Amino acid sequence: MADIDAWVWWLIAAAALGIPLVLTAMPEFGMLSLGAVAGAVTAGLGGGVVLQVVVFAVVSCALIAVVRPVAARHRSQRPELASGVDALKGRQAVVVERVDGSGGGRIKLGGEIWSARALDGDAAFEPGRQVDVVDIEGATAIVM
């Protein structure tokens, strides 16, 4: 075992840390794996054991400190591309049948005819007028 260079052991450690990354999808293992690769590079360049361990620790901790908060922030954000009903909110539609607060009207939204009612119960919109879709409740668009 003494015949194997230190950089090979670091690469084995990097591969061993990569396995739980794949199995658990925890990015921290990938960052530790990259730290082990940095330790392998240090060993390959002739750095001593203490320097190798320090490089591993510094690179791993730096990656965890920088990458993890960025990944958490991206994970908590809503997707930029809205789909389904969410994609219809905020769009403009054309009134086809008179729309008022009672909910008996119709609009053309996204190429389809939708039932609609006015957000303000006292408001009324006549056919041909453009309205903004504020919300969707079931199959009814709420407009203003």
Short mmCIF file of N, CA, C and O in Angstrom, two decimals:
data_model
loop_
_atom_site.label_atom_id
_atom_site.label_comp_id
_atom_site.label_asym_id
_atom_site.label_seq_id
_atom_site.Cartn_x
_atom_site.Cartn_y
_atom_site.Cartn_z
N MET A 1 0.81 -1.19 0.00
CA MET A 1 0.00 0.00 0.00
C MET A 1 0.85 1.26 0.00
O MET A 1 0.39 2.29 -0.39
N ALA A 2 2.07 1.15 0.44
CA ALA A 2 2.97 2.30 0.45
C ALA A 2 3.41 2.66 -0.96
O ALA A 2 3.93 3.73 -1.19
N ASP A 3 3.20 1.75 -1.93
CA ASP A 3 3.60 1.99 -3.30
C ASP A 3 2.66 2.96 -4.02
O ASP A 3 3.02 3.52 -5.05
N ILE A 4 1.46 3.15 -3.50
CA ILE A 4 0.47 4.02 -4.15
C ILE A 4 0.71 5.46 -3.71
O ILE A 4 0.82 5.76 -2.52
N ASP A 5 0.79 6.36 -4.69
CA ASP A 5 1.02 7.77 -4.40
C ASP A 5 -0.19 8.38 -3.69
O ASP A 5 -1.33 7.93 -3.84
N ALA A 6 0.08 9.46 -2.96
CA ALA A 6 -0.98 10.13 -2.18
C ALA A 6 -2.08 10.68 -3.08
O ALA A 6 -3.26 10.65 -2.72
N TRP A 7 -1.71 11.17 -4.27
CA TRP A 7 -2.74 11.75 -5.15
C TRP A 7 -3.75 10.71 -5.58
O TRP A 7 -4.92 11.03 -5.81
N VAL A 8 -3.33 9.45 -5.70
CA VAL A 8 -4.26 8.38 -6.07
C VAL A 8 -5.27 8.16 -4.95
O VAL A 8 -6.47 7.98 -5.20
N TRP A 9 -4.80 8.21 -3.70
CA TRP A 9 -5.72 8.06 -2.56
C TRP A 9 -6.74 9.19 -2.54
O TRP A 9 -7.92 8.99 -2.23
N TRP A 10 -6.29 10.40 -2.87
CA TRP A 10 -7.22 11.53 -2.92
C TRP A 10 -8.28 11.33 -4.02
O TRP A 10 -9.45 11.65 -3.83
N LEU A 11 -7.85 10.80 -5.16
CA LEU A 11 -8.83 10.54 -6.23
C LEU A 11 -9.80 9.43 -5.83
O LEU A 11 -10.99 9.49 -6.18
N ILE A 12 -9.32 8.43 -5.11
CA ILE A 12 -10.22 7.38 -4.60
C ILE A 12 -11.23 7.99 -3.63
O ILE A 12 -12.43 7.69 -3.67
N ALA A 13 -10.75 8.90 -2.77
CA ALA A 13 -11.65 9.58 -1.83
C ALA A 13 -12.66 10.43 -2.59
O ALA A 13 -13.85 10.48 -2.23
N ALA A 14 -12.22 11.10 -3.66
CA ALA A 14 -13.14 11.92 -4.46
C ALA A 14 -14.22 11.05 -5.08
O ALA A 14 -15.40 11.41 -5.07
N ALA A 15 -13.83 9.90 -5.61
CA ALA A 15 -14.82 8.99 -6.20
C ALA A 15 -15.76 8.45 -5.13
O ALA A 15 -16.97 8.34 -5.34
N ALA A 16 -15.20 8.13 -3.96
CA ALA A 16 -16.03 7.61 -2.87
C ALA A 16 -17.03 8.67 -2.39
O ALA A 16 -18.16 8.34 -2.03
N LEU A 17 -16.65 9.93 -2.40
CA LEU A 17 -17.57 11.01 -2.03
C LEU A 17 -18.57 11.30 -3.14
O LEU A 17 -19.64 11.85 -2.89
N GLY A 18 -18.23 10.95 -4.36
CA GLY A 18 -19.15 11.14 -5.48
C GLY A 18 -20.30 10.15 -5.47
O GLY A 18 -21.38 10.43 -5.96
N ILE A 19 -20.09 8.98 -4.89
CA ILE A 19 -21.13 7.95 -4.86
C ILE A 19 -22.35 8.40 -4.04
O ILE A 19 -23.47 8.35 -4.53
N PRO A 20 -22.17 8.91 -2.80
CA PRO A 20 -23.36 9.38 -2.07
C PRO A 20 -24.01 10.59 -2.74
O PRO A 20 -25.21 10.80 -2.60
N LEU A 21 -23.21 11.38 -3.47
CA LEU A 21 -23.79 12.51 -4.21
C LEU A 21 -24.83 12.00 -5.19
O LEU A 21 -25.94 12.52 -5.27
N VAL A 22 -24.49 10.97 -5.91
CA VAL A 22 -25.40 10.41 -6.90
C VAL A 22 -26.59 9.73 -6.23
O VAL A 22 -27.73 9.85 -6.67
N LEU A 23 -26.34 9.01 -5.15
CA LEU A 23 -27.40 8.25 -4.49
C LEU A 23 -28.37 9.12 -3.69
O LEU A 23 -29.55 8.82 -3.62
N THR A 24 -27.87 10.21 -3.09
CA THR A 24 -28.72 11.02 -2.21
C THR A 24 -29.08 12.38 -2.80
O THR A 24 -29.92 13.06 -2.25
N ALA A 25 -28.43 12.77 -3.86
CA ALA A 25 -28.63 14.09 -4.49
C ALA A 25 -28.35 15.21 -3.51
O ALA A 25 -28.99 16.26 -3.55
N MET A 26 -27.41 15.00 -2.61
CA MET A 26 -26.99 16.05 -1.67
C MET A 26 -25.73 16.71 -2.25
O MET A 26 -24.67 16.08 -2.31
N PRO A 27 -25.81 17.95 -2.68
CA PRO A 27 -24.68 18.60 -3.35
C PRO A 27 -23.45 18.76 -2.46
O PRO A 27 -22.35 18.93 -2.97
N GLU A 28 -23.63 18.69 -1.15
CA GLU A 28 -22.49 18.82 -0.26
C GLU A 28 -21.43 17.74 -0.53
O GLU A 28 -20.24 18.00 -0.42
N PHE A 29 -21.88 16.52 -0.87
CA PHE A 29 -20.92 15.46 -1.18
C PHE A 29 -20.10 15.81 -2.42
O PHE A 29 -18.92 15.49 -2.50
N GLY A 30 -20.73 16.46 -3.38
CA GLY A 30 -19.99 16.88 -4.58
C GLY A 30 -18.95 17.92 -4.24
O GLY A 30 -17.85 17.93 -4.80
N MET A 31 -19.27 18.81 -3.31
CA MET A 31 -18.31 19.84 -2.92
C MET A 31 -17.14 19.22 -2.16
O MET A 31 -15.98 19.62 -2.34
N LEU A 32 -17.44 18.23 -1.32
CA LEU A 32 -16.35 17.52 -0.63
C LEU A 32 -15.51 16.74 -1.64
O LEU A 32 -14.28 16.65 -1.50
N SER A 33 -16.15 16.19 -2.66
CA SER A 33 -15.43 15.46 -3.70
C SER A 33 -14.48 16.39 -4.46
O SER A 33 -13.34 16.02 -4.75
N LEU A 34 -14.95 17.60 -4.75
CA LEU A 34 -14.07 18.57 -5.42
C LEU A 34 -12.92 18.97 -4.51
O LEU A 34 -11.80 19.22 -4.98
N GLY A 35 -13.16 19.04 -3.21
CA GLY A 35 -12.08 19.30 -2.26
C GLY A 35 -11.04 18.20 -2.29
O GLY A 35 -9.83 18.46 -2.21
N ALA A 36 -11.50 16.96 -2.42
CA ALA A 36 -10.57 15.84 -2.52
C ALA A 36 -9.76 15.90 -3.81
O ALA A 36 -8.56 15.56 -3.82
N VAL A 37 -10.37 16.35 -4.89
CA VAL A 37 -9.63 16.53 -6.15
C VAL A 37 -8.56 17.60 -5.96
O VAL A 37 -7.43 17.45 -6.45
N ALA A 38 -8.90 18.67 -5.25
CA ALA A 38 -7.90 19.72 -4.97
C ALA A 38 -6.76 19.15 -4.12
O ALA A 38 -5.59 19.49 -4.33
N GLY A 39 -7.09 18.26 -3.18
CA GLY A 39 -6.04 17.59 -2.40
C GLY A 39 -5.16 16.73 -3.28
O GLY A 39 -3.95 16.65 -3.08
N ALA A 40 -5.77 16.06 -4.28
CA ALA A 40 -5.00 15.24 -5.21
C ALA A 40 -4.05 16.09 -6.04
O ALA A 40 -2.89 15.71 -6.27
N VAL A 41 -4.52 17.24 -6.48
CA VAL A 41 -3.67 18.14 -7.26
C VAL A 41 -2.50 18.61 -6.38
O VAL A 41 -1.35 18.66 -6.84
N THR A 42 -2.80 18.95 -5.14
CA THR A 42 -1.74 19.40 -4.22
C THR A 42 -0.71 18.28 -4.01
O THR A 42 0.50 18.53 -4.02
N ALA A 43 -1.19 17.05 -3.85
CA ALA A 43 -0.27 15.92 -3.69
C ALA A 43 0.54 15.70 -4.96
O ALA A 43 1.74 15.41 -4.90
N GLY A 44 -0.09 15.84 -6.11
CA GLY A 44 0.60 15.66 -7.38
C GLY A 44 1.67 16.71 -7.61
O GLY A 44 2.68 16.45 -8.28
N LEU A 45 1.46 17.90 -7.05
CA LEU A 45 2.46 18.97 -7.18
C LEU A 45 3.55 18.89 -6.12
O LEU A 45 4.43 19.74 -6.07
N GLY A 46 3.45 17.88 -5.25
CA GLY A 46 4.51 17.68 -4.27
C GLY A 46 4.23 18.27 -2.90
O GLY A 46 5.14 18.32 -2.06
N GLY A 47 3.04 18.70 -2.64
CA GLY A 47 2.70 19.25 -1.32
C GLY A 47 2.69 18.17 -0.27
O GLY A 47 2.36 17.01 -0.54
N GLY A 48 3.03 18.53 0.94
CA GLY A 48 3.05 17.58 2.04
C GLY A 48 1.65 17.19 2.47
O GLY A 48 0.64 17.78 2.05
N VAL A 49 1.57 16.19 3.36
CA VAL A 49 0.28 15.67 3.82
C VAL A 49 -0.53 16.76 4.51
O VAL A 49 -1.74 16.89 4.30
N VAL A 50 0.12 17.56 5.35
CA VAL A 50 -0.60 18.62 6.07
C VAL A 50 -1.18 19.63 5.07
O VAL A 50 -2.34 20.03 5.19
N LEU A 51 -0.39 20.01 4.08
CA LEU A 51 -0.88 20.95 3.07
C LEU A 51 -2.04 20.35 2.27
O LEU A 51 -3.02 21.04 1.96
N GLN A 52 -1.95 19.08 1.97
CA GLN A 52 -3.03 18.40 1.24
C GLN A 52 -4.34 18.46 2.02
O GLN A 52 -5.40 18.77 1.47
N VAL A 53 -4.27 18.16 3.30
CA VAL A 53 -5.47 18.17 4.15
C VAL A 53 -6.01 19.59 4.29
O VAL A 53 -7.23 19.82 4.25
N VAL A 54 -5.13 20.56 4.43
CA VAL A 54 -5.56 21.97 4.54
C VAL A 54 -6.25 22.40 3.25
O VAL A 54 -7.31 23.04 3.28
N VAL A 55 -5.67 22.07 2.10
CA VAL A 55 -6.28 22.43 0.81
C VAL A 55 -7.65 21.76 0.67
O VAL A 55 -8.62 22.39 0.27
N PHE A 56 -7.74 20.48 1.04
CA PHE A 56 -9.03 19.78 1.00
C PHE A 56 -10.06 20.50 1.86
O PHE A 56 -11.18 20.76 1.42
N ALA A 57 -9.68 20.84 3.09
CA ALA A 57 -10.61 21.48 4.02
C ALA A 57 -11.02 22.87 3.53
O ALA A 57 -12.20 23.23 3.56
N VAL A 58 -10.07 23.65 3.07
CA VAL A 58 -10.35 25.02 2.63
C VAL A 58 -11.26 25.01 1.39
O VAL A 58 -12.25 25.73 1.32
N VAL A 59 -10.91 24.20 0.40
CA VAL A 59 -11.72 24.14 -0.83
C VAL A 59 -13.12 23.62 -0.52
O VAL A 59 -14.12 24.19 -0.98
N SER A 60 -13.23 22.57 0.27
CA SER A 60 -14.54 22.01 0.60
C SER A 60 -15.40 23.02 1.36
O SER A 60 -16.57 23.23 1.02
N CYS A 61 -14.82 23.65 2.37
CA CYS A 61 -15.58 24.64 3.16
C CYS A 61 -15.96 25.85 2.32
O CYS A 61 -17.07 26.38 2.45
N ALA A 62 -15.05 26.31 1.47
CA ALA A 62 -15.35 27.46 0.62
C ALA A 62 -16.50 27.14 -0.34
O ALA A 62 -17.40 27.95 -0.53
N LEU A 63 -16.46 25.96 -0.94
CA LEU A 63 -17.54 25.58 -1.85
C LEU A 63 -18.88 25.47 -1.11
O LEU A 63 -19.90 25.94 -1.61
N ILE A 64 -18.86 24.87 0.06
CA ILE A 64 -20.10 24.74 0.83
C ILE A 64 -20.60 26.12 1.25
O ILE A 64 -21.80 26.41 1.16
N ALA A 65 -19.69 27.01 1.66
CA ALA A 65 -20.10 28.34 2.11
C ALA A 65 -20.63 29.21 0.97
O ALA A 65 -21.51 30.03 1.18
N VAL A 66 -20.11 29.01 -0.23
CA VAL A 66 -20.52 29.85 -1.37
C VAL A 66 -21.65 29.23 -2.17
O VAL A 66 -22.66 29.88 -2.46
N VAL A 67 -21.51 27.98 -2.53
CA VAL A 67 -22.46 27.34 -3.45
C VAL A 67 -23.78 26.99 -2.77
O VAL A 67 -24.85 27.15 -3.34
N ARG A 68 -23.72 26.51 -1.54
CA ARG A 68 -24.93 26.05 -0.86
C ARG A 68 -25.99 27.15 -0.71
O ARG A 68 -27.15 26.93 -1.02
N PRO A 69 -25.63 28.37 -0.24
CA PRO A 69 -26.66 29.41 -0.15
C PRO A 69 -27.23 29.82 -1.51
O PRO A 69 -28.42 30.10 -1.63
N VAL A 70 -26.39 29.82 -2.53
CA VAL A 70 -26.87 30.16 -3.88
C VAL A 70 -27.86 29.10 -4.35
O VAL A 70 -28.93 29.42 -4.89
N ALA A 71 -27.53 27.84 -4.14
CA ALA A 71 -28.43 26.75 -4.55
C ALA A 71 -29.74 26.80 -3.77
O ALA A 71 -30.81 26.59 -4.34
N ALA A 72 -29.67 27.09 -2.49
CA ALA A 72 -30.89 27.19 -1.68
C ALA A 72 -31.77 28.33 -2.15
O ALA A 72 -33.00 28.22 -2.21
N ARG A 73 -31.16 29.44 -2.53
CA ARG A 73 -31.92 30.59 -3.03
C ARG A 73 -32.61 30.25 -4.35
O ARG A 73 -33.77 30.58 -4.56
N HIS A 74 -31.93 29.55 -5.22
CA HIS A 74 -32.52 29.17 -6.50
C HIS A 74 -33.63 28.14 -6.31
O HIS A 74 -34.61 28.13 -7.04
N ARG A 75 -33.46 27.26 -5.34
CA ARG A 75 -34.47 26.23 -5.09
C ARG A 75 -35.76 26.83 -4.56
O ARG A 75 -36.85 26.34 -4.84
N SER A 76 -35.66 27.93 -3.79
CA SER A 76 -36.85 28.52 -3.17
C SER A 76 -37.59 29.48 -4.11
O SER A 76 -38.72 29.85 -3.83
N GLN A 77 -36.97 29.90 -5.20
CA GLN A 77 -37.62 30.82 -6.12
C GLN A 77 -38.64 30.10 -6.98
O GLN A 77 -38.49 28.93 -7.30
N ARG A 78 -39.71 30.85 -7.34
CA ARG A 78 -40.71 30.30 -8.25
C ARG A 78 -40.09 30.20 -9.64
O ARG A 78 -39.23 30.98 -10.00
N PRO A 79 -40.55 29.28 -10.43
CA PRO A 79 -40.02 29.19 -11.80
C PRO A 79 -40.39 30.44 -12.59
O PRO A 79 -41.46 31.00 -12.41
N GLU A 80 -39.45 30.88 -13.44
CA GLU A 80 -39.69 32.08 -14.23
C GLU A 80 -40.70 31.83 -15.35
O GLU A 80 -41.36 32.75 -15.79
N LEU A 81 -40.81 30.61 -15.79
CA LEU A 81 -41.74 30.29 -16.86
C LEU A 81 -43.01 29.75 -16.23
O LEU A 81 -43.06 28.65 -15.72
N ALA A 82 -44.05 30.58 -16.24
CA ALA A 82 -45.33 30.16 -15.67
C ALA A 82 -46.05 29.27 -16.67
O ALA A 82 -45.93 29.44 -17.88
N SER A 83 -46.81 28.32 -16.15
CA SER A 83 -47.55 27.43 -17.03
C SER A 83 -48.95 27.23 -16.47
O SER A 83 -49.23 27.56 -15.32
N GLY A 84 -49.82 26.69 -17.28
CA GLY A 84 -51.19 26.42 -16.86
C GLY A 84 -51.93 27.70 -16.53
O GLY A 84 -51.79 28.72 -17.19
N VAL A 85 -52.71 27.65 -15.47
CA VAL A 85 -53.52 28.80 -15.06
C VAL A 85 -52.64 29.98 -14.66
O VAL A 85 -52.97 31.13 -14.93
N ASP A 86 -51.49 29.71 -14.04
CA ASP A 86 -50.59 30.79 -13.64
C ASP A 86 -50.12 31.62 -14.83
O ASP A 86 -49.86 32.81 -14.69
N ALA A 87 -50.00 31.01 -15.99
CA ALA A 87 -49.56 31.72 -17.19
C ALA A 87 -50.63 32.69 -17.69
O ALA A 87 -50.33 33.63 -18.42
N LEU A 88 -51.87 32.47 -17.32
CA LEU A 88 -52.96 33.33 -17.79
C LEU A 88 -53.15 34.58 -16.94
O LEU A 88 -53.67 35.58 -17.40
N LYS A 89 -52.73 34.52 -15.69
CA LYS A 89 -52.86 35.67 -14.79
C LYS A 89 -52.01 36.82 -15.29
O LYS A 89 -50.85 36.63 -15.65
N GLY A 90 -52.59 38.00 -15.32
CA GLY A 90 -51.87 39.18 -15.78
C GLY A 90 -51.97 39.42 -17.28
O GLY A 90 -51.52 40.45 -17.77
N ARG A 91 -52.55 38.51 -18.02
CA ARG A 91 -52.71 38.69 -19.47
C ARG A 91 -53.94 39.51 -19.79
O ARG A 91 -54.83 39.69 -18.96
N GLN A 92 -53.99 40.01 -21.00
CA GLN A 92 -55.16 40.76 -21.45
C GLN A 92 -56.10 39.84 -22.21
O GLN A 92 -55.67 38.88 -22.84
N ALA A 93 -57.38 40.15 -22.12
CA ALA A 93 -58.41 39.37 -22.80
C ALA A 93 -59.40 40.34 -23.42
O ALA A 93 -59.44 41.52 -23.07
N VAL A 94 -60.22 39.83 -24.33
CA VAL A 94 -61.26 40.64 -24.99
C VAL A 94 -62.62 40.15 -24.53
O VAL A 94 -62.88 38.94 -24.53
N VAL A 95 -63.48 41.09 -24.14
CA VAL A 95 -64.82 40.75 -23.69
C VAL A 95 -65.65 40.30 -24.89
O VAL A 95 -65.71 40.99 -25.91
N VAL A 96 -66.30 39.13 -24.77
CA VAL A 96 -67.15 38.59 -25.83
C VAL A 96 -68.61 38.83 -25.48
O VAL A 96 -69.40 39.22 -26.33
N GLU A 97 -68.97 38.56 -24.23
CA GLU A 97 -70.31 38.84 -23.70
C GLU A 97 -70.13 39.73 -22.49
O GLU A 97 -69.16 39.58 -21.74
N ARG A 98 -71.05 40.62 -22.24
CA ARG A 98 -70.95 41.59 -21.14
C ARG A 98 -70.51 40.91 -19.84
O ARG A 98 -71.06 39.90 -19.42
N VAL A 99 -69.48 41.50 -19.22
CA VAL A 99 -68.94 40.98 -17.97
C VAL A 99 -69.26 41.98 -16.86
O VAL A 99 -69.02 43.17 -16.99
N ASP A 100 -69.83 41.47 -15.76
CA ASP A 100 -70.08 42.30 -14.59
C ASP A 100 -69.74 41.52 -13.34
O ASP A 100 -69.17 40.44 -13.41
N GLY A 101 -70.12 42.02 -12.19
CA GLY A 101 -69.79 41.38 -10.92
C GLY A 101 -70.55 40.10 -10.64
O GLY A 101 -70.16 39.32 -9.79
N SER A 102 -71.64 39.85 -11.39
CA SER A 102 -72.44 38.65 -11.13
C SER A 102 -71.82 37.39 -11.72
O SER A 102 -72.14 36.29 -11.31
N GLY A 103 -70.96 37.54 -12.73
CA GLY A 103 -70.24 36.39 -13.27
C GLY A 103 -70.87 35.72 -14.46
O GLY A 103 -70.53 34.59 -14.77
N GLY A 104 -71.74 36.37 -15.19
CA GLY A 104 -72.37 35.73 -16.32
C GLY A 104 -71.69 36.00 -17.65
O GLY A 104 -72.12 35.49 -18.67
N GLY A 105 -70.61 36.77 -17.67
CA GLY A 105 -69.99 37.16 -18.94
C GLY A 105 -68.97 36.18 -19.46
O GLY A 105 -68.66 35.17 -18.83
N ARG A 106 -68.49 36.50 -20.66
CA ARG A 106 -67.48 35.65 -21.31
C ARG A 106 -66.38 36.55 -21.90
O ARG A 106 -66.63 37.65 -22.37
N ILE A 107 -65.16 35.99 -21.88
CA ILE A 107 -64.02 36.67 -22.48
C ILE A 107 -63.27 35.69 -23.37
O ILE A 107 -63.42 34.48 -23.23
N LYS A 108 -62.47 36.25 -24.28
CA LYS A 108 -61.58 35.42 -25.09
C LYS A 108 -60.18 35.63 -24.54
O LYS A 108 -59.63 36.72 -24.58
N LEU A 109 -59.63 34.53 -23.99
CA LEU A 109 -58.34 34.58 -23.32
C LEU A 109 -57.47 33.45 -23.85
O LEU A 109 -57.84 32.28 -23.76
N GLY A 110 -56.34 33.80 -24.43
CA GLY A 110 -55.42 32.78 -24.94
C GLY A 110 -56.06 31.93 -26.03
O GLY A 110 -55.78 30.74 -26.12
N GLY A 111 -56.93 32.52 -26.84
CA GLY A 111 -57.57 31.80 -27.93
C GLY A 111 -58.76 30.96 -27.50
O GLY A 111 -59.35 30.25 -28.32
N GLU A 112 -59.13 30.99 -26.23
CA GLU A 112 -60.25 30.21 -25.73
C GLU A 112 -61.28 31.13 -25.08
O GLU A 112 -60.94 32.21 -24.60
N ILE A 113 -62.51 30.68 -25.07
CA ILE A 113 -63.58 31.42 -24.41
C ILE A 113 -63.67 30.98 -22.96
O ILE A 113 -63.75 29.77 -22.68
N TRP A 114 -63.64 31.95 -22.05
CA TRP A 114 -63.70 31.70 -20.62
C TRP A 114 -64.90 32.42 -20.03
O TRP A 114 -65.26 33.50 -20.48
N SER A 115 -65.49 31.84 -19.00
CA SER A 115 -66.47 32.59 -18.23
C SER A 115 -65.69 33.59 -17.41
O SER A 115 -64.55 33.37 -17.05
N ALA A 116 -66.32 34.74 -17.12
CA ALA A 116 -65.60 35.79 -16.42
C ALA A 116 -66.55 36.59 -15.54
O ALA A 116 -67.76 36.63 -15.78
N ARG A 117 -65.95 37.21 -14.52
CA ARG A 117 -66.69 38.17 -13.71
C ARG A 117 -65.73 39.28 -13.34
O ARG A 117 -64.51 39.10 -13.31
N ALA A 118 -66.31 40.44 -13.06
CA ALA A 118 -65.50 41.60 -12.72
C ALA A 118 -64.99 41.51 -11.29
O ALA A 118 -65.70 41.02 -10.40
N LEU A 119 -63.77 41.97 -11.09
CA LEU A 119 -63.20 42.01 -9.74
C LEU A 119 -64.02 42.94 -8.85
O LEU A 119 -64.36 42.60 -7.73
N ASP A 120 -64.35 44.10 -9.40
CA ASP A 120 -65.20 45.07 -8.69
C ASP A 120 -66.65 44.72 -9.02
O ASP A 120 -67.04 44.72 -10.18
N GLY A 121 -67.45 44.44 -8.00
CA GLY A 121 -68.84 44.03 -8.22
C GLY A 121 -69.69 45.06 -8.93
O GLY A 121 -70.68 44.72 -9.57
N ASP A 122 -69.30 46.33 -8.90
CA ASP A 122 -70.07 47.40 -9.54
C ASP A 122 -69.62 47.65 -10.98
O ASP A 122 -70.32 48.34 -11.73
N ALA A 123 -68.50 47.13 -11.38
CA ALA A 123 -67.98 47.38 -12.73
C ALA A 123 -68.66 46.48 -13.75
O ALA A 123 -69.11 45.38 -13.44
N ALA A 124 -68.72 46.99 -14.98
CA ALA A 124 -69.28 46.22 -16.10
C ALA A 124 -68.45 46.53 -17.34
O ALA A 124 -68.05 47.67 -17.56
N PHE A 125 -68.18 45.49 -18.15
CA PHE A 125 -67.38 45.65 -19.35
C PHE A 125 -68.18 45.14 -20.54
O PHE A 125 -68.69 44.03 -20.53
N GLU A 126 -68.25 45.95 -21.57
CA GLU A 126 -69.05 45.63 -22.76
C GLU A 126 -68.21 44.85 -23.77
O GLU A 126 -66.98 44.92 -23.75
N PRO A 127 -68.87 44.11 -24.69
CA PRO A 127 -68.14 43.33 -25.71
C PRO A 127 -67.19 44.21 -26.53
O PRO A 127 -67.50 45.36 -26.85
N GLY A 128 -66.02 43.65 -26.82
CA GLY A 128 -65.01 44.34 -27.60
C GLY A 128 -63.96 45.04 -26.74
O GLY A 128 -62.90 45.41 -27.23
N ARG A 129 -64.24 45.25 -25.48
CA ARG A 129 -63.31 45.95 -24.60
C ARG A 129 -62.21 45.00 -24.11
O ARG A 129 -62.46 43.83 -23.87
N GLN A 130 -61.00 45.53 -23.97
CA GLN A 130 -59.91 44.72 -23.42
C GLN A 130 -59.90 44.85 -21.91
O GLN A 130 -60.10 45.94 -21.37
N VAL A 131 -59.69 43.71 -21.26
CA VAL A 131 -59.63 43.67 -19.80
C VAL A 131 -58.37 42.93 -19.37
O VAL A 131 -57.79 42.18 -20.16
N ASP A 132 -57.95 43.14 -18.14
CA ASP A 132 -56.80 42.42 -17.58
C ASP A 132 -57.30 41.31 -16.68
O ASP A 132 -58.19 41.52 -15.86
N VAL A 133 -56.71 40.12 -16.83
CA VAL A 133 -57.06 38.98 -16.00
C VAL A 133 -56.26 39.09 -14.70
O VAL A 133 -55.04 39.10 -14.71
N VAL A 134 -56.98 39.19 -13.58
CA VAL A 134 -56.35 39.34 -12.28
C VAL A 134 -56.12 37.99 -11.63
O VAL A 134 -55.08 37.75 -11.02
N ASP A 135 -57.08 37.10 -11.77
CA ASP A 135 -57.01 35.80 -11.11
C ASP A 135 -57.87 34.81 -11.87
O ASP A 135 -58.69 35.20 -12.70
N ILE A 136 -57.71 33.55 -11.58
CA ILE A 136 -58.56 32.49 -12.13
C ILE A 136 -59.10 31.71 -10.94
O ILE A 136 -58.33 31.22 -10.11
N GLU A 137 -60.41 31.60 -10.85
CA GLU A 137 -61.06 30.81 -9.79
C GLU A 137 -61.85 29.70 -10.49
O GLU A 137 -62.90 29.96 -11.06
N GLY A 138 -61.32 28.50 -10.42
CA GLY A 138 -61.96 27.39 -11.12
C GLY A 138 -61.85 27.62 -12.61
O GLY A 138 -60.78 27.70 -13.16
N ALA A 139 -63.03 27.74 -13.26
CA ALA A 139 -63.05 27.99 -14.71
C ALA A 139 -63.51 29.42 -15.00
O ALA A 139 -63.91 29.73 -16.11
N THR A 140 -63.44 30.29 -14.00
CA THR A 140 -63.88 31.67 -14.17
C THR A 140 -62.70 32.62 -14.01
O THR A 140 -61.97 32.56 -13.02
N ALA A 141 -62.54 33.50 -15.00
CA ALA A 141 -61.48 34.51 -14.94
C ALA A 141 -62.02 35.73 -14.21
O ALA A 141 -63.14 36.17 -14.46
N ILE A 142 -61.22 36.27 -13.33
CA ILE A 142 -61.58 37.49 -12.61
C ILE A 142 -60.84 38.62 -13.33
O ILE A 142 -59.62 38.58 -13.46
N VAL A 143 -61.61 39.61 -13.83
CA VAL A 143 -61.02 40.64 -14.67
C VAL A 143 -61.24 42.03 -14.09
O VAL A 143 -62.12 42.25 -13.27
N MET A 144 -60.45 42.97 -14.60
CA MET A 144 -60.62 44.39 -14.27
C MET A 144 -60.21 45.24 -15.44
O MET A 144 -59.50 44.82 -16.31
#
